[in-house]
Amino acid sequence: MAECFLMEVCVDSVQSAVNAERGGAGRLELCSSLLEGGLTPSLGLLHIVKQCVKIPVYVMIRPRGGDFFYSDQEVEVMKKDIEVMKSHGADGLVLGALTEDGRVDAELCMELLASARPLPVTFHRAFDMAHDPVVALEALVTLGFKHVLTSGCDSSALEGLPLIKRLVDQAKGRIVVMPGGGITERNLQRILEGSGAQEFHCSARSSRDSAMKFRNTCVSMGAAFTAPEYSLKVADVSKVRTLNAIAKNTL
């Protein structure tokens, strides 16, 4: 049987990108700051990742953490980032914007999609913050997004499974509904079988201890809720491989 599924792995380092490809990922979502849910990566990171992997690299366009209601300056940044990432080899883009009352910002999305052409564009989990997912999905189809990433408007794809299934049914192949959010080898089979989705999104990471021998434990580099300074999260080849095998067997 032909493989009819695709695993997208979100990565924020070259090592994670290489590991994800080695484990069988079909596509990468490249970001920085996965702790904040993923922000626009540096051009340097895109450059080196493109040198190291052959699978498509979709680049996150998100100027800051927090909500998805953007100021005029932030919109300018997003447009410039789209232009720059496109000219440096991005295979696709990942973005999203909402109005203050939680609807898909169709006007802004239209402008961003025009800047992104001819690259395929995924609407990210801003979708999960939308007021009405059924209406939001129709808006994305009309606008011409290729994929939408969603946890079913819940804390994880497993919790949001009933809604993800409804969205997959509603989409009828007009847009790819891609479950993401807390997907692991323990719940992937349930999510794929329960949703009917053909693609899924995960980070498949495990913690790796820092190689630093000298450590100053009195200092942390961010706000109160930070990642530990001496632990790195990296996509794990064996986790990616396991998820890939589960998807193969399920679909």
Rosetta silent file (secondary structure, phi, psi, omega in degrees, C-alpha in Angstrom):
SEQUENCE: MAECFLMEVCVDSVQSAVNAERGGAGRLELCSSLLEGGLTPSLGLLHIVKQCVKIPVYVMIRPRGGDFFYSDQEVEVMKKDIEVMKSHGADGLVLGALTEDGRVDAELCMELLASARPLPVTFHRAFDMAHDPVVALEALVTLGFKHVLTSGCDSSALEGLPLIKRLVDQAKGRIVVMPGGGITERNLQRILEGSGAQEFHCSARSSRDSAMKFRNTCVSMGAAFTAPEYSLKVADVSKVRTLNAIAKNTL
SCORE:     score description
SCORE:     0.000 S_00000001
   1 L     0.000  138.172  179.402    0.000    0.000    0.000 S_00000001
   2 L   -69.966  145.829  178.013    1.266    3.489   -0.838 S_00000001
   3 L   -70.389  121.877 -178.426    2.042    5.672    2.152 S_00000001
   4 L  -113.321   19.416  178.625   -0.865    8.064    2.390 S_00000001
   5 L  -122.347  161.756  174.985    0.236    9.896    5.518 S_00000001
   6 E  -138.393  132.517  176.704    2.722   12.639    6.211 S_00000001
   7 E  -103.315  122.019  174.377    4.447   13.462    9.470 S_00000001
   8 E  -103.062  130.396  179.004    5.469   17.082   10.003 S_00000001
   9 E  -113.057  128.926  176.614    7.977   17.692   12.790 S_00000001
  10 E   -86.969  131.362 -174.612    8.442   21.162   14.277 S_00000001
  11 E  -133.703  149.866  177.114   12.109   21.908   14.883 S_00000001
  12 L  -130.285   21.206  176.164   14.099   24.857   16.194 S_00000001
  13 L  -153.400  161.603  179.355   17.663   23.644   15.596 S_00000001
  14 H   -64.545  -42.178 -179.271   19.773   22.065   12.871 S_00000001
  15 H   -59.823  -43.516  178.585   20.251   18.914   14.949 S_00000001
  16 H   -62.949  -39.580 -179.655   16.490   18.490   15.371 S_00000001
  17 H   -62.904  -46.324 -179.698   15.989   18.990   11.623 S_00000001
  18 H   -63.916  -44.053 -179.727   18.581   16.343   10.765 S_00000001
  19 H   -64.339  -40.485 -179.336   17.177   13.921   13.358 S_00000001
  20 H   -63.080  -44.739  178.972   13.608   14.432   12.159 S_00000001
  21 H   -63.527  -43.096 -179.191   14.567   13.673    8.564 S_00000001
  22 H   -61.598  -34.354 -179.061   16.592   10.643    9.631 S_00000001
  23 H   -79.563   -9.722  176.312   13.609    9.314   11.584 S_00000001
  24 L   110.970   13.340  176.961   11.319    9.561    8.565 S_00000001
  25 L   -62.232  146.029  179.355    9.613   12.969    8.820 S_00000001
  26 L   -96.125  -16.717 -178.220    8.066   14.097    5.542 S_00000001
  27 E  -158.617  151.246  175.817    8.199   17.819    6.249 S_00000001
  28 E  -112.163  142.995  164.750    9.691   20.252    8.772 S_00000001
  29 E  -106.667  114.098 -174.814    8.116   23.279   10.409 S_00000001
  30 E   -96.862  124.746 -179.427   11.092   25.496   11.208 S_00000001
  31 L  -138.692  175.130  160.549   10.783   27.935   14.115 S_00000001
  32 E  -113.455  171.112  170.768   12.716   29.513   16.904 S_00000001
  33 L    51.408   57.822  176.779   11.461   29.540   20.513 S_00000001
  34 H   -61.043  -24.276  176.211    9.359   26.380   20.646 S_00000001
  35 H   -58.154  -32.796  179.564    8.825   27.286   24.320 S_00000001
  36 H   -94.830   13.538 -179.683    6.629   30.169   23.107 S_00000001
  37 L    88.397    6.667  176.902    4.867   27.939   20.617 S_00000001
  38 L    98.125  121.612  175.643    7.265   28.799   17.786 S_00000001
  39 E  -123.582  173.694  179.214    8.416   32.158   16.398 S_00000001
  40 L   -58.283  128.919  179.643   10.067   33.190   13.118 S_00000001
  41 L   -79.261  168.579  176.195   13.491   31.495   12.871 S_00000001
  42 L   -76.078  156.934  176.459   16.694   33.265   11.883 S_00000001
  43 H   -63.763  -35.601  178.740   17.817   33.322    8.260 S_00000001
  44 H   -59.845  -41.868  179.939   21.028   31.646    9.344 S_00000001
  45 H   -64.738  -45.261  179.051   19.055   28.711   10.734 S_00000001
  46 H   -58.804  -45.999 -179.585   17.014   28.353    7.524 S_00000001
  47 H   -54.261  -52.679 -174.400   20.197   28.474    5.434 S_00000001
  48 H   -71.249  -38.117  177.601   22.016   25.743    7.313 S_00000001
  49 H   -60.955  -43.693  179.634   18.911   23.530    7.685 S_00000001
  50 H   -62.417  -29.829  176.879   18.348   23.739    3.915 S_00000001
  51 H   -73.068  -27.513 -170.770   21.954   22.604    3.404 S_00000001
  52 H   -97.939  -18.390 -178.112   21.488   19.644    5.750 S_00000001
  53 L  -128.752  159.028 -179.773   18.092   18.185    4.786 S_00000001
  54 L  -105.421  -21.967 -177.380   16.253   17.266    1.593 S_00000001
  55 L   -73.460  159.089 -178.848   12.630   17.249    2.841 S_00000001
  56 L   -60.988  142.587 -179.987   10.499   20.411    2.519 S_00000001
  57 E  -117.764  111.738  175.686   11.040   23.134    5.121 S_00000001
  58 E   -94.729  131.439 -173.535    8.012   25.278    6.024 S_00000001
  59 E  -103.613  131.015  177.585    9.008   28.422    7.887 S_00000001
  60 E   -70.520  130.313  173.516    7.035   29.913   10.784 S_00000001
  61 L  -114.904   94.836 -178.700    6.107   33.589   10.322 S_00000001
  62 L  -150.603  108.321 -168.537    5.213   34.802   13.805 S_00000001
  63 L   -73.581  -17.757 -178.996    6.889   37.969   15.088 S_00000001
  64 L  -160.397  165.691  174.139    6.213   37.446   18.807 S_00000001
  65 L   -77.461 -175.826  178.732    4.595   35.152   21.328 S_00000001
  66 L    92.828 -146.508 -173.800    1.179   35.836   22.808 S_00000001
  67 L   -79.012 -173.478 -175.454   -2.005   36.414   20.825 S_00000001
  68 L  -120.724   28.014  178.072   -2.545   36.589   17.071 S_00000001
  69 L  -106.716  109.433 -166.396   -3.958   40.117   16.838 S_00000001
  70 L  -106.149  144.568  175.831   -1.207   42.140   15.170 S_00000001
  71 L   -78.044  167.854  179.523   -0.336   45.844   15.019 S_00000001
  72 H   -59.051  -40.608  179.200    0.516   47.596   11.744 S_00000001
  73 H   -64.234  -41.343 -179.719    4.245   47.443   12.549 S_00000001
  74 H   -63.913  -36.271  177.471    4.028   43.718   13.290 S_00000001
  75 H   -63.113  -41.347  177.909    2.272   43.197    9.959 S_00000001
  76 H   -60.398  -41.809  178.624    5.155   45.005    8.227 S_00000001
  77 H   -61.379  -45.004 -178.483    7.608   42.677    9.979 S_00000001
  78 H   -62.050  -43.045 -179.999    5.623   39.619    8.862 S_00000001
  79 H   -63.169  -42.615  179.474    5.535   40.795    5.239 S_00000001
  80 H   -65.212  -41.824  178.426    9.275   41.458    5.262 S_00000001
  81 H   -62.456  -40.193  178.714    9.943   38.062    6.869 S_00000001
  82 H   -60.074  -48.233 -178.751    7.826   36.337    4.213 S_00000001
  83 H   -58.152  -47.301 -175.942    9.766   38.098    1.443 S_00000001
  84 H   -69.070  -44.446 -179.003   13.145   37.251    2.975 S_00000001
  85 H   -65.437  -37.938  178.128   12.349   33.602    3.833 S_00000001
  86 H   -60.588  -44.688 -176.250   10.920   33.056    0.349 S_00000001
  87 H   -75.613   -9.132  178.737   14.062   34.373   -1.295 S_00000001
  88 L  -112.053   24.106  167.171   16.219   32.130    0.911 S_00000001
  89 L    97.516   10.264  174.980   14.657   28.812    0.034 S_00000001
  90 L   -60.675  138.567  179.871   11.613   28.288    2.272 S_00000001
  91 L   -90.777  -16.741  179.768    9.425   25.573    0.712 S_00000001
  92 E  -169.282  171.420 -178.765    6.269   26.806    2.431 S_00000001
  93 E  -131.302  157.163 -178.027    5.170   29.183    5.184 S_00000001
  94 E  -130.281  120.291 -176.896    3.177   28.861    8.397 S_00000001
  95 E  -156.017  174.286  178.609    1.218   31.851    9.680 S_00000001
  96 L  -175.818  150.634  178.614   -2.095   33.015   11.119 S_00000001
  97 L  -152.969  142.742 -179.891   -3.912   36.133   12.263 S_00000001
  98 E  -122.812  157.650  171.499   -7.171   36.844   14.077 S_00000001
  99 L   -82.546  171.368 -176.595   -9.340   39.922   14.550 S_00000001
 100 L   -64.857  -22.489  178.983   -9.878   41.256   18.071 S_00000001
 101 L   -97.135   18.740  169.296  -13.189   39.378   18.276 S_00000001
 102 L    81.339   21.829  173.219  -11.562   36.042   17.457 S_00000001
 103 L   -99.817  161.277  173.291  -12.374   35.645   13.782 S_00000001
 104 E   -62.874  128.416  178.719   -9.864   34.777   11.062 S_00000001
 105 L   -78.817   87.112 -172.660   -8.498   38.144    9.864 S_00000001
 106 H   -62.297  -40.254 -177.419   -9.398   37.532    6.221 S_00000001
 107 H   -62.742  -49.421 -179.849   -8.148   40.901    4.993 S_00000001
 108 H   -66.810  -43.263 -179.518   -4.718   40.534    6.573 S_00000001
 109 H   -60.272  -37.341  178.712   -4.440   36.846    5.651 S_00000001
 110 H   -61.215  -42.912  178.204   -5.215   37.737    2.045 S_00000001
 111 H   -63.866  -44.391 -178.362   -2.329   40.221    2.026 S_00000001
 112 H   -67.139  -39.548  177.942    0.059   37.734    3.647 S_00000001
 113 H   -64.565  -37.307  177.750   -0.974   34.956    1.243 S_00000001
 114 H   -63.373  -41.546  177.252   -0.387   37.322   -1.680 S_00000001
 115 H   -64.975  -32.495 -174.645    3.150   38.001   -0.358 S_00000001
 116 H   -78.865  -24.002 -176.013    3.699   34.270    0.092 S_00000001
 117 L   -49.417  141.561    3.370    2.696   33.233   -3.431 S_00000001
 118 L   -93.149   16.962 -175.361    3.438   30.776   -4.992 S_00000001
 119 L   -73.090  146.024  173.303    4.432   28.957   -1.778 S_00000001
 120 L   -68.832  145.029 -177.718    1.896   26.762    0.058 S_00000001
 121 E  -127.632  134.083  175.491    0.795   28.238    3.378 S_00000001
 122 E  -100.387  135.898  171.753   -0.370   26.534    6.583 S_00000001
 123 E   -88.704  122.243 -172.921   -2.642   28.362    9.053 S_00000001
 124 L   -83.170 -164.926 -171.653   -1.146   27.593   12.474 S_00000001
 125 H   -71.548    9.064  165.740   -2.738   27.065   15.875 S_00000001
 126 H   -54.545  -27.926  178.378   -4.100   30.613   15.953 S_00000001
 127 H   -54.425  -37.286 -177.030   -7.023   28.519   14.681 S_00000001
 128 H   -71.778  -12.572  178.305   -7.415   27.062   18.179 S_00000001
 129 H   -99.080    1.359 -177.984   -7.938   30.584   19.549 S_00000001
 130 L   -74.712  152.150 -175.678  -10.711   31.369   17.055 S_00000001
 131 L   -68.238  -42.125 -177.894  -14.225   32.037   18.342 S_00000001
 132 L  -135.176  103.341 -173.935  -15.996   29.579   16.008 S_00000001
 133 H   -61.954  -32.562 -178.702  -13.887   26.805   14.454 S_00000001
 134 H   -66.239  -45.146  177.639  -16.540   25.785   11.901 S_00000001
 135 H   -66.927  -42.052 -178.991  -16.758   29.328   10.512 S_00000001
 136 H   -60.610  -41.579 -178.831  -12.972   29.750   10.755 S_00000001
 137 H   -61.796  -43.490  178.558  -12.361   26.594    8.696 S_00000001
 138 H   -61.123  -39.277  178.609  -14.606   27.855    5.876 S_00000001
 139 H   -61.201  -42.176 -178.886  -12.727   31.167    5.905 S_00000001
 140 H   -66.020  -39.016  178.314   -9.389   29.334    5.515 S_00000001
 141 H   -62.294  -47.712 -179.343  -10.720   27.254    2.612 S_00000001
 142 H   -60.687  -40.852 -178.279  -11.989   30.399    0.863 S_00000001
 143 H   -70.154  -27.431  178.222   -8.680   32.208    1.412 S_00000001
 144 L   101.975   22.295  172.993   -6.696   29.316   -0.064 S_00000001
 145 L   -68.161  144.753 -179.311   -4.674   27.951    2.846 S_00000001
 146 L   -86.703  -35.010 -177.017   -3.335   24.454    2.099 S_00000001
 147 E  -135.251  155.359  166.001   -3.194   23.164    5.693 S_00000001
 148 E  -131.857  131.588  179.475   -4.548   24.054    9.089 S_00000001
 149 E   -97.374  127.681 -177.027   -2.790   22.929   12.248 S_00000001
 150 E  -150.597  146.996  172.171   -5.107   22.326   15.180 S_00000001
 151 L  -100.460   16.765 -177.138   -5.413   20.661   18.569 S_00000001
 152 L    70.069   32.828  177.675   -9.196   20.787   18.152 S_00000001
 153 L    57.304   29.454  179.014   -9.317   24.021   20.193 S_00000001
 154 L  -130.147 -178.737 -174.343   -8.308   22.093   23.308 S_00000001
 155 L   -68.182  -21.780  174.994   -5.172   21.652   25.417 S_00000001
 156 L  -154.359  165.743 -178.275   -3.990   18.774   23.214 S_00000001
 157 L   -63.498  -29.884  179.708   -5.019   16.928   20.057 S_00000001
 158 L   -68.279  -45.183  177.281   -6.228   13.986   22.145 S_00000001
 159 L   -63.470  -37.632 -176.047   -8.587   16.219   24.165 S_00000001
 160 L   -88.938    9.922 -173.437   -9.703   17.984   20.989 S_00000001
 161 H   -54.040  -45.486 -179.337  -10.200   14.759   19.025 S_00000001
 162 H   -57.379  -41.347  179.683  -14.016   14.979   18.617 S_00000001
 163 H   -70.709  -39.238  178.857  -13.698   18.458   17.069 S_00000001
 164 H   -58.601  -42.068  178.384  -10.741   17.434   14.882 S_00000001
 165 H   -61.171  -44.197  178.698  -12.875   14.638   13.464 S_00000001
 166 H   -61.686  -38.484 -179.723  -15.714   17.086   12.740 S_00000001
 167 H   -68.871  -40.107  177.722  -13.267   19.438   11.020 S_00000001
 168 H   -61.411  -43.417  178.752  -11.777   16.649    8.877 S_00000001
 169 H   -64.361  -43.079 -179.755  -15.311   15.693    7.816 S_00000001
 170 H   -64.362  -37.921 -175.356  -16.221   19.328    7.163 S_00000001
 171 H   -65.428  -34.065 -178.854  -13.052   19.941    5.127 S_00000001
 172 L    45.027   41.140  176.163  -13.850   17.138    2.645 S_00000001
 173 L    78.006    0.867  179.782  -10.337   17.391    1.266 S_00000001
 174 L   -75.858  -23.314  176.144  -10.594   21.124    0.475 S_00000001
 175 L  -148.912  147.363  179.551   -7.926   21.836    3.086 S_00000001
 176 E   -85.360  117.592  176.456   -5.676   19.429    5.002 S_00000001
 177 E   -90.206  116.528 -173.139   -6.648   19.339    8.690 S_00000001
 178 E  -113.365  107.944  177.692   -3.468   18.432   10.558 S_00000001
 179 E   -64.889  142.041  176.076   -3.769   17.425   14.233 S_00000001
 180 E  -159.996  154.435 -178.972   -0.977   18.722   16.460 S_00000001
 181 L   116.213   99.779  176.324   -0.417   19.407   20.150 S_00000001
 182 L    70.197   25.200  178.997    0.834   16.811   22.597 S_00000001
 183 L   -80.507  127.404  179.886    1.068   13.982   20.059 S_00000001
 184 L  -134.805  175.090  178.743    3.197   11.091   21.331 S_00000001
 185 L   -64.306  -19.394 -179.992    3.742    7.435   20.563 S_00000001
 186 L   -78.340  -28.667 -174.621    1.144    6.664   23.250 S_00000001
 187 L  -118.214   -4.170 -174.557   -1.753    8.543   21.638 S_00000001
 188 H   -58.169  -44.977 -177.350   -0.956    8.824   17.902 S_00000001
 189 H   -59.519  -45.567  178.910   -2.899    5.738   16.866 S_00000001
 190 H   -60.940  -39.956 -177.388   -6.040    6.931   18.688 S_00000001
 191 H   -68.484  -43.423 -179.729   -5.726   10.389   17.159 S_00000001
 192 H   -68.300  -45.163 -179.164   -5.293    9.111   13.595 S_00000001
 193 H   -67.304  -38.781 -175.582   -8.034    6.479   13.859 S_00000001
 194 H   -77.582  -19.303 -175.176  -10.396    8.825   15.684 S_00000001
 195 H  -107.840  -26.602 -174.170   -9.939   11.800   13.353 S_00000001
 196 L    76.510   12.451 -179.893   -9.440   10.318    9.902 S_00000001
 197 L   -72.950  148.725  179.189   -6.535   12.764    9.412 S_00000001
 198 L  -102.264  -17.410  179.882   -3.843   11.902    6.849 S_00000001
 199 E  -127.514  152.461  175.993   -1.173   14.247    8.192 S_00000001
 200 E  -146.468  164.171 -171.285   -0.063   15.022   11.720 S_00000001
 201 E  -130.158  132.912 -179.471    2.325   17.388   13.469 S_00000001
 202 E  -152.624  170.089  175.421    4.598   16.666   16.436 S_00000001
 203 L  -109.717  -20.363  173.234    7.914   17.675   17.975 S_00000001
 204 L    45.549   44.523 -173.426    9.050   14.163   19.037 S_00000001
 205 E  -100.865  155.406  167.651   11.632   15.655   21.374 S_00000001
 206 E  -134.629  159.028 -177.677   13.565   14.369   24.315 S_00000001
 207 E   -80.326  141.795  177.096   15.790   16.261   26.736 S_00000001
 208 E  -128.190  135.003 -178.170   19.514   16.112   26.320 S_00000001
 209 E   -70.424  144.749  176.804   21.892   17.332   28.971 S_00000001
 210 L   -60.703  150.906  177.302   24.106   20.307   28.138 S_00000001
 211 L   -84.643   -0.710 -179.210   27.761   19.590   27.293 S_00000001
 212 L   -65.452  131.786  174.992   28.822   22.414   29.649 S_00000001
 213 L   -90.703  -43.337  174.845   31.174   21.306   32.404 S_00000001
 214 L   -82.317  132.754 -179.477   31.225   24.653   34.221 S_00000001
 215 L  -136.395  129.285  172.537   27.753   25.660   35.386 S_00000001
 216 L  -104.001  105.033 -174.750   26.470   28.765   37.116 S_00000001
 217 L   -87.134   -0.892 -179.423   23.145   27.707   38.608 S_00000001
 218 L   -82.311  -15.293 -171.333   22.415   31.136   40.162 S_00000001
 219 L  -116.264  136.688  168.972   21.526   32.741   36.850 S_00000001
 220 L  -126.717  148.342 -167.353   18.714   32.100   34.413 S_00000001
 221 L   -88.918    0.637 -178.164   18.446   33.835   31.044 S_00000001
 222 L  -137.954 -160.952 -179.865   14.724   34.527   30.855 S_00000001
 223 L   -71.438 -171.546 -175.309   11.627   35.301   32.882 S_00000001
 224 L   -58.761  -41.162 -177.070   10.344   33.173   35.749 S_00000001
 225 L   -95.114   77.941 -176.525    8.919   30.414   33.526 S_00000001
 226 L  -114.554  166.485  172.089   11.981   29.473   31.543 S_00000001
 227 L   -74.288  148.724  176.656   13.505   26.376   30.124 S_00000001
 228 L   -63.051  138.624 -175.799   16.402   25.074   32.207 S_00000001
 229 L   -66.057  -28.428 -173.622   19.680   26.569   30.952 S_00000001
 230 L  -109.299   32.280  175.354   21.580   23.274   31.002 S_00000001
 231 E  -140.722  131.821 -179.043   19.107   21.030   29.220 S_00000001
 232 E  -111.542  142.433  175.338   18.408   20.998   25.478 S_00000001
 233 E  -103.762  123.366 -175.800   15.295   19.650   23.795 S_00000001
 234 E  -132.298  141.963  175.132   16.078   17.917   20.529 S_00000001
 235 E   -57.868  135.661 -171.470   13.972   15.912   18.079 S_00000001
 236 L  -106.508  118.843 -176.178   14.725   12.276   18.832 S_00000001
 237 H   -51.913  -45.458 -174.896   15.399    9.960   15.854 S_00000001
 238 H   -69.852  -33.751  176.460   13.931    6.920   17.568 S_00000001
 239 H   -65.642  -44.321  179.905   10.777    8.808   18.629 S_00000001
 240 H   -60.844  -44.226 -179.898   10.267   10.091   15.089 S_00000001
 241 H   -59.697  -45.137 -179.878   10.824    6.562   13.773 S_00000001
 242 H   -61.959  -46.301  179.786    8.309    5.089   16.217 S_00000001
 243 H   -61.157  -40.168  179.091    5.659    7.707   15.344 S_00000001
 244 H   -60.937  -45.088 -179.460    6.283    7.031   11.664 S_00000001
 245 H   -65.116  -41.106  179.099    5.802    3.294   12.143 S_00000001
 246 H   -61.653  -45.629 -179.250    2.595    3.804   14.130 S_00000001
 247 H   -61.858  -42.559  179.755    1.180    6.061   11.383 S_00000001
 248 H   -59.062  -46.324 -177.606    2.135    3.502    8.727 S_00000001
 249 H   -70.249  -32.611 -177.123    0.369    0.710   10.591 S_00000001
 250 H   -75.437  -46.034 -176.019   -2.688    2.805   11.384 S_00000001
 251 L   -92.751    0.000    0.000   -3.261    4.255    7.928 S_00000001
